[in-house]
PDB file of C-alpha atoms in Angstrom:
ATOM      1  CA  UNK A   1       0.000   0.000   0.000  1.00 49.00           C
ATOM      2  CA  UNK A   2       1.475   3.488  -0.841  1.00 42.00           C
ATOM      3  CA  UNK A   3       2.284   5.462   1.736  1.00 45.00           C
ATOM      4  CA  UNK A   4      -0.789   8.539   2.330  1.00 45.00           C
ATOM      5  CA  UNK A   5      -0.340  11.636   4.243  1.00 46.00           C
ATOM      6  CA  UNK A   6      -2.309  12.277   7.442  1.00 48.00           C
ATOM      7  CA  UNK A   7      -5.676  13.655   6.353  1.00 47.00           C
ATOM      8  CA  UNK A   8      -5.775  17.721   5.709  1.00 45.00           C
ATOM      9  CA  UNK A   9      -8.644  19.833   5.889  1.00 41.00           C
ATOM     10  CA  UNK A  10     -10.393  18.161   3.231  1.00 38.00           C
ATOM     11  CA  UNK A  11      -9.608  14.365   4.561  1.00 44.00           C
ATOM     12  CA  UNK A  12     -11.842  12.047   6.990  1.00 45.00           C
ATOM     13  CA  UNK A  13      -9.764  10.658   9.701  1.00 50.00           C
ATOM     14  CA  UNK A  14     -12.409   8.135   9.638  1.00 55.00           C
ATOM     15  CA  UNK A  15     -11.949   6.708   6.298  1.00 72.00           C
ATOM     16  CA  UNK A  16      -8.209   6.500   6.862  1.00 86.00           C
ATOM     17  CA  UNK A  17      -7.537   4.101  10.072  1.00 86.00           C
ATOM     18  CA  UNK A  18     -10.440   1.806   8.516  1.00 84.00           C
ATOM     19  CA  UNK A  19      -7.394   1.639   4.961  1.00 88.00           C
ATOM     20  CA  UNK A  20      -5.316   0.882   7.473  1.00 89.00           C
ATOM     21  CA  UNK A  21      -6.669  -1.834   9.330  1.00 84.00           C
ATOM     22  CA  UNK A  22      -8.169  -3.144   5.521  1.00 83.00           C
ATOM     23  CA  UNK A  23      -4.516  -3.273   4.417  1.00 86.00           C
ATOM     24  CA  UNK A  24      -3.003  -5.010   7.484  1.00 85.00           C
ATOM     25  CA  UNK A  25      -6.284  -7.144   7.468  1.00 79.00           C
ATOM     26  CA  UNK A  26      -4.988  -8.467   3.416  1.00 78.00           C
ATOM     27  CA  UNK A  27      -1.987  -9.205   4.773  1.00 79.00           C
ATOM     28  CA  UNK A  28      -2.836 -11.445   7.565  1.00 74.00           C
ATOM     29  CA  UNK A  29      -5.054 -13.301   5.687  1.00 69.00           C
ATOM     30  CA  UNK A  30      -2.148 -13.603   2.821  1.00 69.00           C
ATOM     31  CA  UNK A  31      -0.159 -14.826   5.835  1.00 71.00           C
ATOM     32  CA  UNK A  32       2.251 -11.978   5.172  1.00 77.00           C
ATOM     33  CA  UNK A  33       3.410 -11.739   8.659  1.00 73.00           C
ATOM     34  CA  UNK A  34       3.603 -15.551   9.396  1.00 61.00           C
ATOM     35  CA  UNK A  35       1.593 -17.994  11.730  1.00 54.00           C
ATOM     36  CA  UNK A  36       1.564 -16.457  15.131  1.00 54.00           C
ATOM     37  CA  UNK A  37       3.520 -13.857  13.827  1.00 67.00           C
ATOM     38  CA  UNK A  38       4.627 -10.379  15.060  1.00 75.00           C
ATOM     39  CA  UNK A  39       2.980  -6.892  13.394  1.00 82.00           C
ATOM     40  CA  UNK A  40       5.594  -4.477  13.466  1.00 85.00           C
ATOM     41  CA  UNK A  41       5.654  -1.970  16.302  1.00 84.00           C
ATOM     42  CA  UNK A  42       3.202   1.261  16.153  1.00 87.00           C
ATOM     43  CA  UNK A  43       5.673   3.713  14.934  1.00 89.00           C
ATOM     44  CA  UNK A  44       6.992   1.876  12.402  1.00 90.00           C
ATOM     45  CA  UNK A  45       3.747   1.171  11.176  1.00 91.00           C
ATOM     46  CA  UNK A  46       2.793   4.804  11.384  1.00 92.00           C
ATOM     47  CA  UNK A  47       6.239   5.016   9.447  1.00 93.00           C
ATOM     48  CA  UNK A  48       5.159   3.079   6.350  1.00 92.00           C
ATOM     49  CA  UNK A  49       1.642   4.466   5.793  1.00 93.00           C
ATOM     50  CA  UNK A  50       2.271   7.792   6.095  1.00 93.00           C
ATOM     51  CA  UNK A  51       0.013   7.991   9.204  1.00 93.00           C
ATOM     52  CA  UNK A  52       0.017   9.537  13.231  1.00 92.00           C
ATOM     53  CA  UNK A  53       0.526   6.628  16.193  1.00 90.00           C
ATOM     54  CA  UNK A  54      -3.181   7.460  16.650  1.00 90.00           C
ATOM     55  CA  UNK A  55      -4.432   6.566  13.414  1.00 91.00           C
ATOM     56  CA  UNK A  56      -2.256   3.429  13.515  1.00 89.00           C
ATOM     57  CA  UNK A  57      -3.991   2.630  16.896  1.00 87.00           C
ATOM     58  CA  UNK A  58      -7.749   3.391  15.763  1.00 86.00           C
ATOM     59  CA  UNK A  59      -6.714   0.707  12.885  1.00 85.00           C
ATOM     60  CA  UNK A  60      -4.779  -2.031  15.435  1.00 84.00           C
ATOM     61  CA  UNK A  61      -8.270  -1.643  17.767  1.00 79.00           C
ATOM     62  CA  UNK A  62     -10.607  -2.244  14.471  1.00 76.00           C
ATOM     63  CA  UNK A  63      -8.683  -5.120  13.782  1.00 76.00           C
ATOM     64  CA  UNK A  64      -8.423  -6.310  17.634  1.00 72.00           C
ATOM     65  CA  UNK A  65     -12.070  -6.327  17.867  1.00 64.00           C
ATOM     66  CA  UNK A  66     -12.221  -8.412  14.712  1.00 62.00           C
ATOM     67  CA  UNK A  67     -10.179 -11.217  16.683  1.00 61.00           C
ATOM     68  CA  UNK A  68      -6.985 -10.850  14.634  1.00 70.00           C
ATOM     69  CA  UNK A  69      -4.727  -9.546  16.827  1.00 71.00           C
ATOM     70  CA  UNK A  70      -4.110  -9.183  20.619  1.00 64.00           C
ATOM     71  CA  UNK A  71      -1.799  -7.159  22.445  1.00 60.00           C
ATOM     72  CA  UNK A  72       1.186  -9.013  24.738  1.00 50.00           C
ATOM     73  CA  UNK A  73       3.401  -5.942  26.793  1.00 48.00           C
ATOM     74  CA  UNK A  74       2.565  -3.717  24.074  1.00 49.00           C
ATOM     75  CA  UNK A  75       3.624  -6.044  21.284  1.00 52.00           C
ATOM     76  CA  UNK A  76       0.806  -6.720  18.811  1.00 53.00           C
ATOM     77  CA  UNK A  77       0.380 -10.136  17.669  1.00 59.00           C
ATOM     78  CA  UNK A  78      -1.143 -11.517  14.631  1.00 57.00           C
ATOM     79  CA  UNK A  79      -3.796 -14.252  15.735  1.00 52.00           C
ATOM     80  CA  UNK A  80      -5.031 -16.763  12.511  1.00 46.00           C
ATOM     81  CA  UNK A  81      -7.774 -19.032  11.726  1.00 48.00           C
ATOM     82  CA  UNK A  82      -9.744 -20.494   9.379  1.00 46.00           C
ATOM     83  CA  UNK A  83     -12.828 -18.950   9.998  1.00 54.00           C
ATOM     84  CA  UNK A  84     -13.766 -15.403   8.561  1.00 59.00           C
ATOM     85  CA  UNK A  85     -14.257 -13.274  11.391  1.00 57.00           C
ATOM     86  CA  UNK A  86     -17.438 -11.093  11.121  1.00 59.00           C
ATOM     87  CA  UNK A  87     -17.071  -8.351  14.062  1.00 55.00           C
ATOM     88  CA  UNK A  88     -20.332  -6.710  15.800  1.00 52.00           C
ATOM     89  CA  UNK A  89     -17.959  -3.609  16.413  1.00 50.00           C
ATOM     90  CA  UNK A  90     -19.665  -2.244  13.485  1.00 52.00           C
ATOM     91  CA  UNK A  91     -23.135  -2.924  11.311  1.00 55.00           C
ATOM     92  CA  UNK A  92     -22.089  -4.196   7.836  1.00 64.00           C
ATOM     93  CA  UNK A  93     -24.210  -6.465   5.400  1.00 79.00           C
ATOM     94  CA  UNK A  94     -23.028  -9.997   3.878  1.00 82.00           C
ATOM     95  CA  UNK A  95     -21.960  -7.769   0.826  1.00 83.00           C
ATOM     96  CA  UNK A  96     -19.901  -5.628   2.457  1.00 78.00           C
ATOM     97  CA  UNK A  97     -18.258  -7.282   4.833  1.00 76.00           C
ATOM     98  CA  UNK A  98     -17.213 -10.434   1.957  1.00 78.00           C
ATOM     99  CA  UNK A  99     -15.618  -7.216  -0.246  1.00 79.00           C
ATOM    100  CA  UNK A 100     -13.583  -5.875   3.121  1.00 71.00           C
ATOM    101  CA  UNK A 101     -12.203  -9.828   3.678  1.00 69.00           C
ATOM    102  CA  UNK A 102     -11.681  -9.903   0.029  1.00 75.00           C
ATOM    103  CA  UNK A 103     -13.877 -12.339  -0.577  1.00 80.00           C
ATOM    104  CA  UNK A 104     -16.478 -12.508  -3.576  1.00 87.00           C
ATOM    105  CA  UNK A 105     -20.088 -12.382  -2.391  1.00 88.00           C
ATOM    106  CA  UNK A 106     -22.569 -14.614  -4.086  1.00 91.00           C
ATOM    107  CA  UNK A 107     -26.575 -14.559  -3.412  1.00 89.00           C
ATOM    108  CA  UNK A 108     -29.312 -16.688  -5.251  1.00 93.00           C
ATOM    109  CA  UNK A 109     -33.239 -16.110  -4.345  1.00 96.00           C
ATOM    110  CA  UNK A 110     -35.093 -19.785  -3.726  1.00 97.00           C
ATOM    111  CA  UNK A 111     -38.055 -18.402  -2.879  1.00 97.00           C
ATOM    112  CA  UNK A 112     -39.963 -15.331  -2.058  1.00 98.00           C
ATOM    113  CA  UNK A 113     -43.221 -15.730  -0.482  1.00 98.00           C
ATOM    114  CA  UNK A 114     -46.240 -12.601   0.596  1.00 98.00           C
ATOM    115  CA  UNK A 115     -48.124 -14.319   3.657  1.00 97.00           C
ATOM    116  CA  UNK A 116     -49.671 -12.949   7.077  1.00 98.00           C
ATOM    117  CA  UNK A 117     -47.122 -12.254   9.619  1.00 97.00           C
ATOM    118  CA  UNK A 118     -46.979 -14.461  12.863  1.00 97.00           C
ATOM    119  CA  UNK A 119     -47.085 -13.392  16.496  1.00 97.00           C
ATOM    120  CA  UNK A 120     -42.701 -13.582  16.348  1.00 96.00           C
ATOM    121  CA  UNK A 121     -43.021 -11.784  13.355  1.00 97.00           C
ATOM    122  CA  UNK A 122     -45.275  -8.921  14.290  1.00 97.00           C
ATOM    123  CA  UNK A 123     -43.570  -8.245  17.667  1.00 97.00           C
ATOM    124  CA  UNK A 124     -40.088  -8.298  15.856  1.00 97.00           C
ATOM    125  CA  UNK A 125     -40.998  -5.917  13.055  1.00 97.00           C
ATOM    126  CA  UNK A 126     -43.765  -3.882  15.269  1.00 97.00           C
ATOM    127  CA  UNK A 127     -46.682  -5.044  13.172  1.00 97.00           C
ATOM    128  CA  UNK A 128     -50.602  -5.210  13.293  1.00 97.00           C
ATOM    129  CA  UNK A 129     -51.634  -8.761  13.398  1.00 96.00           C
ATOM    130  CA  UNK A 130     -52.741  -9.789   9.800  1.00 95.00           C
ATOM    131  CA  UNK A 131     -50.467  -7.420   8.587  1.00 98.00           C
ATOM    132  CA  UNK A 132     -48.602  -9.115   5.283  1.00 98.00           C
ATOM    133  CA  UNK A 133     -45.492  -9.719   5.197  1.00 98.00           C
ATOM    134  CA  UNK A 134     -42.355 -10.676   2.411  1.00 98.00           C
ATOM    135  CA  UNK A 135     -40.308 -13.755   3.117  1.00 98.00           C
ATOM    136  CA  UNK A 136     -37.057 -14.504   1.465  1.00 98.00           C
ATOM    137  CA  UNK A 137     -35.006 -17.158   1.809  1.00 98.00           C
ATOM    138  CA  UNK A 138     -31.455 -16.689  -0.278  1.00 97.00           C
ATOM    139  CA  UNK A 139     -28.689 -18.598  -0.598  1.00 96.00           C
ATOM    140  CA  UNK A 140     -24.831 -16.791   0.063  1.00 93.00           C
ATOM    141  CA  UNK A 141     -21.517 -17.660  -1.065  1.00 92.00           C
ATOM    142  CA  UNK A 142     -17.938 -16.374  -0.444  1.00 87.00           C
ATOM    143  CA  UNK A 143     -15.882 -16.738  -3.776  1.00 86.00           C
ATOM    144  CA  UNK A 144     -18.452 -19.065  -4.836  1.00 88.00           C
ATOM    145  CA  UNK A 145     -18.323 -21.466  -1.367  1.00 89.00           C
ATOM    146  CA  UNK A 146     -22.047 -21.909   0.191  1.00 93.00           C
ATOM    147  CA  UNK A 147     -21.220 -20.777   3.878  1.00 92.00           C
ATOM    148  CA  UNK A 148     -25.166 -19.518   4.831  1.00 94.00           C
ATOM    149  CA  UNK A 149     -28.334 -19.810   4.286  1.00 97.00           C
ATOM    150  CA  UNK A 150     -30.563 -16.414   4.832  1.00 96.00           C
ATOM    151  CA  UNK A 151     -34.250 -15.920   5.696  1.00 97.00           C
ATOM    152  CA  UNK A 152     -35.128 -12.553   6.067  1.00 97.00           C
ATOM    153  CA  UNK A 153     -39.018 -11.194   6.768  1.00 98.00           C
ATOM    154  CA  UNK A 154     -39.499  -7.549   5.947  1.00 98.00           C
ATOM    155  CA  UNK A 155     -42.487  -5.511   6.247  1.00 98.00           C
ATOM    156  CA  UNK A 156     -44.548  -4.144   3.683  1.00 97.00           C
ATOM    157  CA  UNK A 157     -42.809  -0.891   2.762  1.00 96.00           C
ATOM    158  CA  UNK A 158     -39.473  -2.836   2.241  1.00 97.00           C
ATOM    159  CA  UNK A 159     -40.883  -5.950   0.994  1.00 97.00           C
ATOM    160  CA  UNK A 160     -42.377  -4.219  -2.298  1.00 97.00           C
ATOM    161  CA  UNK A 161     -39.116  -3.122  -2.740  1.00 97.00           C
ATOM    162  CA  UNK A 162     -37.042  -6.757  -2.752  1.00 96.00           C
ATOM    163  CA  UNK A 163     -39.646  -8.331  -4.711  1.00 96.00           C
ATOM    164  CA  UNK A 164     -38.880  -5.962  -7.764  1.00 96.00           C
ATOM    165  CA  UNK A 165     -35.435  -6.892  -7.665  1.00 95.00           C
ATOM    166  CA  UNK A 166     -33.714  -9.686  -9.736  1.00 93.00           C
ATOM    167  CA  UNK A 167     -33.197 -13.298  -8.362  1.00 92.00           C
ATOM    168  CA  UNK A 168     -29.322 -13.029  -8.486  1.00 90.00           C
ATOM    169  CA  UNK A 169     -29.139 -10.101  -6.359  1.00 90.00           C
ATOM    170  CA  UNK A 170     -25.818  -9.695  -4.651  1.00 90.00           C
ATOM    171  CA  UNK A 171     -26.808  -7.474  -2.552  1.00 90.00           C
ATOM    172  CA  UNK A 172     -30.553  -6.483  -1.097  1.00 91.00           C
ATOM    173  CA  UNK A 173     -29.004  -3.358   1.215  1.00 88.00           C
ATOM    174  CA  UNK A 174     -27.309  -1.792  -1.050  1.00 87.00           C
ATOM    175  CA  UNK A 175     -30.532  -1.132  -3.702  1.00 91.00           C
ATOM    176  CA  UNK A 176     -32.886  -0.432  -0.474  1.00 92.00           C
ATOM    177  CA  UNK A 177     -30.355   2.110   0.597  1.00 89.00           C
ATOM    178  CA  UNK A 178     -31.004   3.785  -2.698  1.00 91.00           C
ATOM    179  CA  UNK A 179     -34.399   3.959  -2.004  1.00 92.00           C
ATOM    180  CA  UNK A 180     -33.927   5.573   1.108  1.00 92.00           C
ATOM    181  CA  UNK A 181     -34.516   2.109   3.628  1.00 92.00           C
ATOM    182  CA  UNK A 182     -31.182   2.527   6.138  1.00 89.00           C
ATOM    183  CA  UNK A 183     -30.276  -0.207   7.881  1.00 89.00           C
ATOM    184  CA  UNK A 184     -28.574   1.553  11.322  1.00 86.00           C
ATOM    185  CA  UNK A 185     -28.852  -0.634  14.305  1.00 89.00           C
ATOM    186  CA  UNK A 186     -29.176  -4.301  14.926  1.00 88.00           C
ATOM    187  CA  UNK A 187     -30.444  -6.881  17.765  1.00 89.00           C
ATOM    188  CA  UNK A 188     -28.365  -9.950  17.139  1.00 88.00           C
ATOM    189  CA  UNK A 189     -28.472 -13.478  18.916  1.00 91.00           C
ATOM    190  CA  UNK A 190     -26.035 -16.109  18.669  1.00 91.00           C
ATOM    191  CA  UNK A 191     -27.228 -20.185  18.811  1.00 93.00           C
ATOM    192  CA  UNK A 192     -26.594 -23.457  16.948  1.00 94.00           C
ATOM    193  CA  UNK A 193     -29.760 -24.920  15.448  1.00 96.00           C
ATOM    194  CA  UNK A 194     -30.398 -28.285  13.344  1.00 96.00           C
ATOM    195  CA  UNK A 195     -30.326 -27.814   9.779  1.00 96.00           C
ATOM    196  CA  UNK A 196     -33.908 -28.746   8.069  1.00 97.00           C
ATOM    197  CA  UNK A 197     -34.547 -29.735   4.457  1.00 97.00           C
ATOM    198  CA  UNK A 198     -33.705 -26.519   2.782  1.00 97.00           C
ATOM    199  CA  UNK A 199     -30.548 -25.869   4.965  1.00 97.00           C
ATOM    200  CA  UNK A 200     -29.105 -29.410   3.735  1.00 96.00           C
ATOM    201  CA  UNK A 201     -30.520 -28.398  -0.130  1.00 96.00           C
ATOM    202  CA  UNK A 202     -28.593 -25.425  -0.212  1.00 96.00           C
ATOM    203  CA  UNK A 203     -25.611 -25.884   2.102  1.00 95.00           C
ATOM    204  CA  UNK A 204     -24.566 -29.456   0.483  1.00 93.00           C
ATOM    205  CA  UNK A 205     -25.356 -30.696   4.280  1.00 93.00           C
ATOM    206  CA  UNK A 206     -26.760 -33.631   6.314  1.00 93.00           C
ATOM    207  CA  UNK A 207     -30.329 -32.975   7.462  1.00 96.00           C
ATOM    208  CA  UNK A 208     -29.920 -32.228  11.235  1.00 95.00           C
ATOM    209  CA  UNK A 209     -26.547 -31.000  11.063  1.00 93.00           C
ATOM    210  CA  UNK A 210     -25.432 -28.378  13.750  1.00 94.00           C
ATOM    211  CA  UNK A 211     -25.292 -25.127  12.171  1.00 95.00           C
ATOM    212  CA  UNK A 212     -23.981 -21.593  13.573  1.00 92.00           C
ATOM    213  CA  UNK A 213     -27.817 -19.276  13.639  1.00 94.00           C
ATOM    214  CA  UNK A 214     -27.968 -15.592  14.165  1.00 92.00           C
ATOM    215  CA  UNK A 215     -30.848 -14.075  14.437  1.00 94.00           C
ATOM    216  CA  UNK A 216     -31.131  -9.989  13.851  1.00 93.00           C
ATOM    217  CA  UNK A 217     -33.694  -7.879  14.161  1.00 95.00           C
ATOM    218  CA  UNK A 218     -32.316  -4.249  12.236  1.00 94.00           C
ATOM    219  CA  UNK A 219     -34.078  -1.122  12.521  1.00 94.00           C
ATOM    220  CA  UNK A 220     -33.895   2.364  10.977  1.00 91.00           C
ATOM    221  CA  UNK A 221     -32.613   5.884  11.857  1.00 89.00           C
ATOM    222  CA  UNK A 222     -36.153   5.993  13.533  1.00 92.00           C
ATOM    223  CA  UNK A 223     -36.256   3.257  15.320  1.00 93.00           C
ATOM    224  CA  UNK A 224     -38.448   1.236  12.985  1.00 95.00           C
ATOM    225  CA  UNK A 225     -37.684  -2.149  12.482  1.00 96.00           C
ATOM    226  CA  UNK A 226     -36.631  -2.952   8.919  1.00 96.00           C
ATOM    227  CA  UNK A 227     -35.791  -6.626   8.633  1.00 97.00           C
ATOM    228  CA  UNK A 228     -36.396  -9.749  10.837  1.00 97.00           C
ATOM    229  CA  UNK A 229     -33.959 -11.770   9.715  1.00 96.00           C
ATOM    230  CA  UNK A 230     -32.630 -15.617  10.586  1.00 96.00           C
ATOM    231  CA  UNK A 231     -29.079 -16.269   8.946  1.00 95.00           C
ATOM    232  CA  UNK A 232     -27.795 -20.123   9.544  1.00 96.00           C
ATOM    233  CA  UNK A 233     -23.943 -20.351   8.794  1.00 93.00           C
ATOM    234  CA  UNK A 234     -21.957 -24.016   8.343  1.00 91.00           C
ATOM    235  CA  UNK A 235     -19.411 -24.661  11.206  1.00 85.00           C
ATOM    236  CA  UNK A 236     -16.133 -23.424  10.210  1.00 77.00           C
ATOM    237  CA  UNK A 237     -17.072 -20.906   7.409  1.00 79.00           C
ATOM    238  CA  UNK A 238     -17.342 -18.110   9.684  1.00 76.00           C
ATOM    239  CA  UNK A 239     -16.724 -16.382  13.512  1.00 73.00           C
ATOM    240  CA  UNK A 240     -18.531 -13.893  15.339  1.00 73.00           C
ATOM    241  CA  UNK A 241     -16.652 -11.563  17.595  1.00 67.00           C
ATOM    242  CA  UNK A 242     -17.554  -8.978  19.857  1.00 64.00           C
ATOM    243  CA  UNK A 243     -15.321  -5.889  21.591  1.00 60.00           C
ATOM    244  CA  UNK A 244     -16.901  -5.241  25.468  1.00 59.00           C
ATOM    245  CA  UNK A 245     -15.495  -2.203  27.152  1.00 57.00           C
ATOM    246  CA  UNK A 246     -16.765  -0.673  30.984  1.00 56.00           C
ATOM    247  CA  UNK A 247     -17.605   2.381  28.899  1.00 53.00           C
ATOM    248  CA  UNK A 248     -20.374   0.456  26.491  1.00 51.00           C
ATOM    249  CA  UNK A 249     -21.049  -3.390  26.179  1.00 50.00           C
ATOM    250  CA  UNK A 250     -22.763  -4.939  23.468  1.00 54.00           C
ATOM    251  CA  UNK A 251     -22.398  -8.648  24.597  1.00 52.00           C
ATOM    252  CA  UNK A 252     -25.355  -9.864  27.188  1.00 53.00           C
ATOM    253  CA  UNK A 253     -25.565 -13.486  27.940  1.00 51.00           C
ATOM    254  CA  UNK A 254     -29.646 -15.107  27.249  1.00 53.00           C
ATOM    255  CA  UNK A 255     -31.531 -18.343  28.699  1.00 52.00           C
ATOM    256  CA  UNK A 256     -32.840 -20.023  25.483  1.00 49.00           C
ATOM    257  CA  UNK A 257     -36.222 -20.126  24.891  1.00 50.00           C
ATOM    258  CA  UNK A 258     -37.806 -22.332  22.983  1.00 48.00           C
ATOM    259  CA  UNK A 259     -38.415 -21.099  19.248  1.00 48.00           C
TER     260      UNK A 259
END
């Protein structure tokens, strides 16, 4: 990566620790800095892009709370795995999070179904009862590699605007952000579920097969819910992490209740 200067008048600050942590991201995942392997220190770091010590530590924090690396005395250390590490840190789609791993994303409608909500769905999405409903259940690839299967229930206003929009859709955020639908804060819960038929149809896996769920409920600038949405990953294709602080803490620990 070439080196940039620190930002000027004209220059987010924002935009430039999220480079960064992008670039140091590549190289991990290229292996550039070897298994278990040291990142160099901050100021040489700050050195090579260009950057202040505080940019370099906004990036190292991004890519902390992604589970990549961990501090020892000061000394940042890269920490691999298989698994694609999705953070909560921040609210991205499938889309854009693939693109920021370097992956491909891939999405293919099954089905798309109008029906009455149900009493889940109309408390999740703040719905009348008999209130309609669109159901979509989608198919998503990384570089072409099934990892999840996605069923999403949006209400009417958004709904309309999915079912005009091609089967092979990459992305269903990016053309409702267009429209002016923005997708701003999420709910999410973390449990392993059976897969059914359609799981093991589209994920290539045994009927009953464990299977990483999370279930999000996203809502608006407003406050009004804009998706219900169930996504069920296969074990291994992905990893979930979360960055607590005293300040703010986004993790809270739930008794399962039965679906």
């Amino acid at each position: 990566m070439a080196s940039d200067p620190e930002p000027g008048p004209g220059r987010a600050t924002g935009s430039l620790y999220r480079t960064v942590a992008a670039d140091l991201r590549e190289g991990i995942a290229a292996g550039r800095f070897g298994e278990a392997g040291r990142l160099p220190a901050e100021g040489a770091l700050a050195e090579q892009y260009g950057v202040s010590r505080g940019t370099v530590r906004q990036a190292l924090a991004l890519l902390r709370a992604d589970g990549l690396v961990t501090s020892r005395r000061g000394t940042r250390r890269v920490v691999l795995g298989a698994a694609r590490v999705q953070s909560f840190s921040e609210l991205l789609s499938f889309t854009h999070w693939a693109r920021s791993m370097g992956e491909e994303p891939g999405g293919s409608l099954d089905s798309l179904v109008r029906r009455r909500a149900d009493a889940t769905e109309c408390e999740q999405l703040r719905l009348e009862p008999g209130t309609e409903v669109y159901v979509t259940l989608r198919l998503r690839t990384l570089s072409g590699t099934p990892v999840m299967v996605e069923r999403t229930v949006y209400p009417p206003r958004v709904g309309e605007i999915v079912a005009d929009l091609p089967p092979d859709a990459v992305s269903h955020t990016e053309p409702l952000r267009e429209h002016g639908i923005l997708f701003t804060d999420a709910d999410h819960t973390i449990d392993v579920v059976s897969a059914n038929t359609d799981d093991a149809r589209l994920l290539g896996c045994r009927r009953g097969s464990p299977l990483l769920r999370e279930k999000r409920r996203t809502t608006d600038p407003t406050g009004t819910p804009v998706e219900w949405s169930q996504d069920r990953y296969l074990p291994g294709t992905v990893a979930f992490s979360i960055h607590n602080s005293l300040a703010s803490s986004a993790l809270s620990r739930h008794a399962r209740d039965g679906d």
